[in-house]
Short mmCIF file of C-alpha atoms in Angstrom, two decimals:
data_model
loop_
_atom_site.label_atom_id
_atom_site.label_comp_id
_atom_site.label_asym_id
_atom_site.label_seq_id
_atom_site.Cartn_x
_atom_site.Cartn_y
_atom_site.Cartn_z
CA MET T 19 20.02 23.23 -2.75
CA TYR T 20 18.99 19.65 -2.50
CA PHE T 21 16.47 17.73 -3.82
CA LEU T 22 13.85 15.49 -1.58
CA ILE T 23 12.50 12.58 -3.38
CA GLU T 24 10.03 10.55 -2.18
CA ASN T 25 10.60 6.65 -0.89
CA SER T 26 7.87 5.51 0.28
CA LEU T 27 4.58 6.23 1.87
CA ASP T 28 1.90 4.66 4.59
CA LEU T 29 -1.25 5.84 5.30
CA LEU T 30 -3.90 4.79 7.80
CA LYS T 31 -7.58 5.75 8.19
CA LYS T 32 -8.57 6.01 11.80
CA GLY T 33 -10.77 3.64 12.83
CA PHE T 34 -9.85 0.52 11.23
CA PHE T 35 -12.04 -1.84 12.78
CA THR T 36 -14.79 0.24 13.74
CA LYS T 37 -18.24 -1.11 12.96
CA ASP T 38 -19.58 2.20 12.13
CA LEU T 39 -18.12 2.54 8.49
CA LYS T 40 -19.52 6.09 8.26
CA HIS T 41 -17.83 7.77 11.34
CA ARG T 42 -14.50 7.60 9.27
CA THR T 43 -15.46 8.57 6.11
CA ILE T 44 -14.11 12.11 4.45
CA LYS T 45 -17.17 14.18 4.08
CA SER T 46 -17.34 16.41 1.31
CA ASP T 47 -19.46 18.87 3.18
CA LEU T 48 -17.27 19.35 6.08
CA ASP T 49 -14.26 21.60 6.46
CA ILE T 50 -10.62 19.63 6.11
CA LEU T 51 -7.84 20.51 8.13
CA MET T 52 -4.19 19.07 7.05
CA THR T 53 -1.32 19.75 10.08
CA GLY T 54 2.14 18.16 9.50
CA LEU T 55 5.72 17.93 10.64
CA VAL T 56 9.14 16.51 10.52
CA THR T 57 8.89 13.61 12.89
CA TRP T 58 11.94 11.82 12.14
CA VAL T 59 15.56 12.40 10.76
CA GLY T 60 17.91 9.76 9.65
CA ARG T 61 21.47 9.93 7.87
CA SER T 62 19.94 10.87 4.20
CA SER T 63 16.18 10.03 5.03
CA ILE T 64 13.48 12.34 6.55
CA GLU T 65 10.15 11.06 8.15
CA VAL T 66 7.36 13.72 7.74
CA THR T 67 3.97 12.88 9.33
CA MET T 68 0.60 14.37 8.07
CA HIS T 69 -2.54 14.37 9.55
CA LEU T 70 -6.13 14.98 8.27
CA SER T 71 -9.18 15.89 10.65
CA GLN T 72 -12.89 17.36 9.93
CA LYS T 73 -14.34 20.08 11.85
CA TYR T 74 -17.88 18.86 13.23
CA ALA T 75 -17.91 21.78 15.46
CA LYS T 76 -16.77 24.78 16.71
CA ASP T 77 -13.83 23.38 18.47
CA GLU T 78 -14.62 19.83 17.40
CA TYR T 79 -12.01 17.84 15.17
CA ARG T 80 -12.25 14.64 14.72
CA GLY T 81 -9.26 12.43 13.35
CA VAL T 82 -9.70 11.19 9.50
CA LEU T 83 -6.40 9.77 8.67
CA THR T 84 -2.79 9.45 9.26
CA ALA T 85 0.12 9.06 6.49
CA ARG T 86 4.07 8.83 6.87
CA PHE T 87 6.16 10.07 4.09
CA VAL T 88 9.66 9.08 3.95
CA MET T 89 11.86 11.51 1.81
CA VAL T 90 15.33 11.03 0.93
CA THR T 91 17.90 13.91 -0.21
CA LEU T 92 19.88 13.79 -3.02
CA ASP T 93 22.20 15.91 -4.43
CA PRO T 94 21.10 16.88 -7.49
CA LYS T 95 24.11 17.17 -9.60
CA THR T 96 25.51 13.92 -8.33
CA GLN T 97 22.53 11.92 -7.41
CA LYS T 98 23.99 10.64 -4.59
CA ALA T 99 22.54 10.87 -1.10
CA VAL T 100 23.65 13.64 1.24
CA SER T 101 23.30 13.93 5.23
CA ASN T 102 20.84 15.79 6.59
CA VAL T 103 21.09 18.11 9.61
CA PRO T 104 19.96 16.53 12.93
CA LEU T 105 16.52 16.75 14.05
CA LYS T 106 16.57 19.09 17.69
CA LEU T 107 13.98 17.35 20.19
CA GLU T 108 13.19 19.89 22.62
CA THR T 109 10.55 18.78 24.24
CA GLU T 110 8.92 15.47 25.34
CA GLN T 111 6.70 15.30 22.68
CA ASP T 112 9.03 15.92 20.20
CA LYS T 113 10.99 12.65 20.98
CA LYS T 114 7.80 10.44 21.35
CA LEU T 115 7.19 11.48 17.89
CA PHE T 116 11.39 10.71 16.97
CA GLU T 117 11.07 7.46 18.77
CA LYS T 118 7.81 6.40 16.73
CA GLY T 119 9.73 6.99 13.66
CA GLU T 120 12.57 5.35 14.55
CA TYR T 121 10.43 2.10 15.59
CA ALA T 122 8.84 3.06 11.99
CA LYS T 123 12.29 2.64 10.46
CA GLN T 124 13.31 -0.54 12.43
CA VAL T 125 9.86 -1.79 10.81
CA ARG T 126 10.89 -1.24 7.14
CA ARG T 127 14.17 -2.81 7.90
CA SER T 128 12.72 -5.98 9.53
CA ARG T 129 10.10 -6.14 7.21
CA GLU T 130 12.86 -6.09 4.39
CA GLU T 131 14.99 -8.53 5.93
CA MET T 132 11.90 -11.26 6.67
CA SER T 133 10.57 -10.51 2.99
CA LEU T 134 9.36 -13.48 1.22
CA TYR T 135 11.34 -12.94 -1.82
CA LYS T 136 14.31 -13.81 0.73
CA ASN T 137 13.30 -15.88 3.14
CA PRO T 138 10.67 -18.93 3.37
CA PRO T 139 7.49 -18.44 5.09
CA THR T 140 6.91 -19.74 8.85
CA GLU T 141 6.17 -22.45 10.24
CA ILE T 142 2.45 -21.27 11.22
CA GLU T 143 2.40 -19.74 7.44
CA ARG T 144 3.38 -23.13 6.12
CA ALA T 145 0.69 -24.85 7.76
CA MET T 146 -2.14 -22.23 6.92
CA LEU T 147 -1.14 -22.53 2.99
CA HIS T 148 -1.24 -26.45 3.59
CA ASP T 149 -4.98 -25.47 5.15
CA LEU T 150 -5.78 -24.04 2.00
CA PHE T 151 -4.26 -26.25 -0.53
CA LEU T 152 -6.37 -29.26 1.56
CA LYS T 153 -9.57 -27.09 0.93
CA THR T 154 -8.81 -27.57 -2.55
CA MET T 155 -8.84 -31.39 -2.22
CA ASP T 156 -12.36 -33.51 -3.72
CA ASN T 157 -11.40 -36.85 -1.94
CA LYS T 158 -14.06 -38.34 -4.23
CA ASN T 159 -12.87 -37.55 -7.70
CA HIS T 160 -8.96 -37.38 -6.60
CA SER T 161 -8.46 -34.10 -7.70
CA LEU T 162 -6.61 -30.88 -6.47
CA ASP T 163 -8.84 -28.22 -8.22
CA ARG T 164 -12.02 -28.07 -6.44
CA LEU T 165 -13.61 -24.56 -5.49
CA PRO T 166 -15.57 -24.89 -2.15
CA ALA T 167 -18.34 -22.15 -1.72
CA GLY T 168 -17.71 -18.78 -0.88
CA HIS T 169 -14.35 -19.29 -2.60
CA VAL T 170 -12.56 -17.45 -5.66
CA TRP T 171 -9.23 -18.89 -7.23
CA MET T 172 -6.75 -15.79 -6.73
CA ASN T 173 -6.12 -15.72 -10.69
CA ASP T 174 -9.44 -14.38 -10.91
CA ALA T 175 -9.21 -11.76 -8.55
CA LYS T 176 -7.16 -9.37 -10.43
CA VAL T 177 -7.53 -6.56 -13.19
CA GLU T 178 -5.22 -4.55 -15.25
CA ASN T 179 -5.08 -0.82 -16.36
CA MET T 180 -3.06 0.89 -18.86
CA VAL T 181 -2.22 4.63 -19.05
CA ILE T 182 0.05 6.86 -21.17
CA CYS T 183 1.93 9.34 -19.62
CA PHE T 184 1.25 12.85 -20.66
CA PRO T 185 3.97 16.05 -19.66
CA ILE T 186 0.73 17.34 -18.30
CA LYS T 187 1.38 14.78 -15.44
CA ARG T 188 4.83 15.69 -14.63
CA ASN T 189 6.90 17.07 -11.71
CA MET T 190 9.57 19.54 -10.89
CA TYR T 191 12.08 17.08 -11.68
CA GLY T 192 10.69 16.48 -15.29
CA LYS T 193 9.19 12.85 -14.50
CA ILE T 194 5.68 11.82 -13.77
CA PHE T 195 4.06 13.72 -10.87
CA GLY T 196 4.53 10.56 -8.10
CA GLY T 197 0.65 11.79 -6.72
CA TYR T 198 -0.74 10.68 -10.37
CA LEU T 199 0.73 7.09 -10.15
CA MET T 200 -0.90 6.81 -6.21
CA ARG T 201 -4.81 8.50 -8.25
CA THR T 202 -4.17 5.90 -11.01
CA ALA T 203 -3.18 2.98 -8.32
CA VAL T 204 -5.97 3.34 -6.09
CA GLU T 205 -8.70 3.76 -8.90
CA THR T 206 -7.23 0.84 -10.50
CA ALA T 207 -7.61 -1.33 -7.15
CA PHE T 208 -11.00 0.12 -6.40
CA ALA T 209 -12.13 -1.32 -9.54
CA ASN T 210 -10.54 -3.99 -8.81
CA ALA T 211 -11.91 -4.33 -5.31
CA ALA T 212 -15.76 -3.11 -6.53
CA LEU T 213 -16.03 -5.73 -8.62
CA PHE T 214 -15.03 -8.43 -6.55
CA SER T 215 -17.14 -7.46 -3.83
CA LYS T 216 -20.20 -6.31 -5.71
CA SER T 217 -20.59 -3.46 -3.54
CA ASN T 218 -18.70 0.12 -2.91
CA PRO T 219 -15.38 -0.43 -0.91
CA GLU T 220 -13.90 1.71 0.91
CA VAL T 221 -10.19 2.21 1.42
CA MET T 222 -8.60 1.78 4.58
CA ALA T 223 -4.62 1.92 4.54
CA VAL T 224 -2.13 2.30 2.13
CA ASP T 225 0.94 0.56 3.21
CA SER T 226 4.01 0.44 1.83
CA VAL T 227 4.28 2.64 -1.52
CA VAL T 228 7.62 2.30 -2.74
CA PHE T 229 8.95 4.53 -5.40
CA LYS T 230 12.02 2.47 -7.07
CA LYS T 231 12.59 4.26 -10.07
CA GLY T 232 10.89 7.22 -11.85
CA VAL T 233 8.26 7.11 -14.78
CA GLU T 234 9.45 9.27 -17.95
CA ILE T 235 7.14 11.17 -19.75
CA GLY T 236 5.79 9.38 -22.50
CA SER T 237 5.86 5.87 -21.10
CA LEU T 238 3.33 3.52 -21.45
CA LEU T 239 2.54 2.54 -18.03
CA VAL T 240 0.84 -0.72 -16.85
CA LEU T 241 -0.89 -1.31 -13.35
CA GLN T 242 -1.69 -4.70 -12.33
CA SER T 243 -3.85 -4.91 -9.63
CA GLN T 244 -4.50 -8.24 -7.40
CA ILE T 245 -6.52 -9.15 -4.53
CA SER T 246 -4.21 -11.77 -2.52
CA TYR T 247 -6.00 -11.93 0.70
CA THR T 248 -9.24 -11.22 1.87
CA THR T 249 -10.44 -12.28 5.49
CA ASP T 250 -14.22 -10.92 6.68
CA ARG T 251 -15.14 -7.64 5.09
CA PHE T 252 -11.48 -6.71 4.20
CA MET T 253 -9.63 -7.48 1.05
CA GLN T 254 -5.89 -6.96 0.58
CA LEU T 255 -4.67 -5.44 -2.83
CA SER T 256 -1.21 -5.27 -4.07
CA VAL T 257 -0.52 -2.90 -7.59
CA SER T 258 2.73 -3.07 -9.35
CA ALA T 259 3.17 -0.23 -11.64
CA HIS T 260 5.20 -1.49 -14.63
CA VAL T 261 7.03 0.90 -17.97
CA VAL T 262 6.69 -1.20 -21.03
CA ASP T 263 9.17 -0.77 -23.78
CA ILE T 264 6.89 -0.80 -27.25
CA ASN T 265 9.46 -1.71 -29.21
CA ASN T 266 10.33 -5.01 -27.77
CA GLY T 267 7.79 -5.44 -25.04
CA ASP T 268 10.09 -5.54 -22.10
CA SER T 269 8.64 -4.06 -18.79
CA GLU T 270 10.15 -2.80 -15.82
CA THR T 271 8.40 -2.45 -12.41
CA THR T 272 8.61 1.39 -10.96
CA THR T 273 6.33 1.64 -7.94
CA THR T 274 4.68 -0.97 -5.82
CA PHE T 275 1.61 -0.18 -3.68
CA GLN T 276 -0.73 -2.16 -1.07
CA PHE T 277 -3.96 -1.34 -0.51
CA THR T 278 -6.43 -2.48 2.26
CA PHE T 279 -10.57 -1.81 1.29
CA ARG T 280 -13.09 -2.79 3.54
CA THR T 281 -16.88 -3.31 2.30
CA ASP T 282 -20.29 -3.36 4.66
CA LYS T 283 -20.24 -7.23 3.68
CA PRO T 284 -18.10 -10.09 3.96
CA VAL T 285 -16.48 -11.29 0.64
CA PRO T 286 -15.05 -14.34 -0.72
CA VAL T 287 -12.27 -16.15 0.28
CA VAL T 288 -9.41 -15.98 -2.75
CA LEU T 289 -7.48 -19.20 -2.75
CA PRO T 290 -3.86 -19.51 -4.37
CA GLN T 291 -3.55 -21.93 -6.66
CA THR T 292 0.34 -21.81 -7.31
CA TYR T 293 3.11 -21.72 -4.97
CA SER T 294 3.97 -17.90 -6.44
CA ASP T 295 -0.16 -17.52 -5.33
CA GLY T 296 0.70 -18.49 -2.09
CA MET T 297 3.62 -16.47 -1.21
CA ALA T 298 1.32 -13.37 -2.75
CA TYR T 299 -1.45 -14.49 -0.12
CA LEU T 300 1.37 -14.54 3.08
CA ASN T 301 2.96 -11.37 1.70
CA SER T 302 -0.95 -9.49 1.35
CA ARG T 303 -1.62 -11.23 5.12
CA ARG T 304 1.54 -9.66 6.32
CA HIS T 305 0.61 -6.69 4.99
CA PHE T 306 -2.94 -6.40 6.31
CA ASN T 307 -1.71 -7.56 9.68
CA SER T 308 1.14 -4.86 9.54
CA SER T 309 -1.98 -1.81 8.69
CA ALA T 310 -4.51 -3.07 11.43
CA HIS T 311 -2.10 -3.23 14.30
CA LEU T 312 -0.88 0.60 13.70
#
């Protein structure tokens, strides 16, 4: 018997750029159909694709969202990765789904290799940051901290949440259930987006939820939500979950999340003030563009 440990999640709501926000909203008075299957298998990784749709008429189901889960197979005794049984591709549809899974793997690998934590921004991204910098210049007073109308400093677009992890939220492995962590992260991100936009935002995409380390029962968990990129009616938020040692205050990142929210009206533009802010801005922009073109 081997363990399947969830490693990452990508979720995209249908109709990312549709004008009718209500068309793809999950309705509480309609039946929900969830379907899923294994779509790709690597040496020790497995991709499971899930689809959620709702029944609008007798034979009419409308797709609402799609989620891709990537899991790693581990030996329960050694905690080392083990080889999977290959996936048998019997139909053309099986082959197409497998190719999509292979493409998604290449995207993940490329994203990791091109990460701003490893490589400098591209020439286009550097020019973009410089344009943002010029917006903050006040030539009359020779200052670099001018905030244009309709803009908000990135440092003023964040919230923080603290939770204590009780045993009731444990999973079969004795750790805190990943679904609870995701729900708490979504709630924190929603509060951040709602306060920023002064509206009732709708989550459109969950991009690259990465579980770096399990969360122990009894941990003090700190979730930090930051709006790092906005455009028109969209907000890209990053949420990081940290376990804090109450004895010395040291913290360790356990999970990272990327959320895309949309409102029914344009939102302010966030402006970075520091180099770190600039990298966060570019990273969130990359995630937004990746989700928008899936």
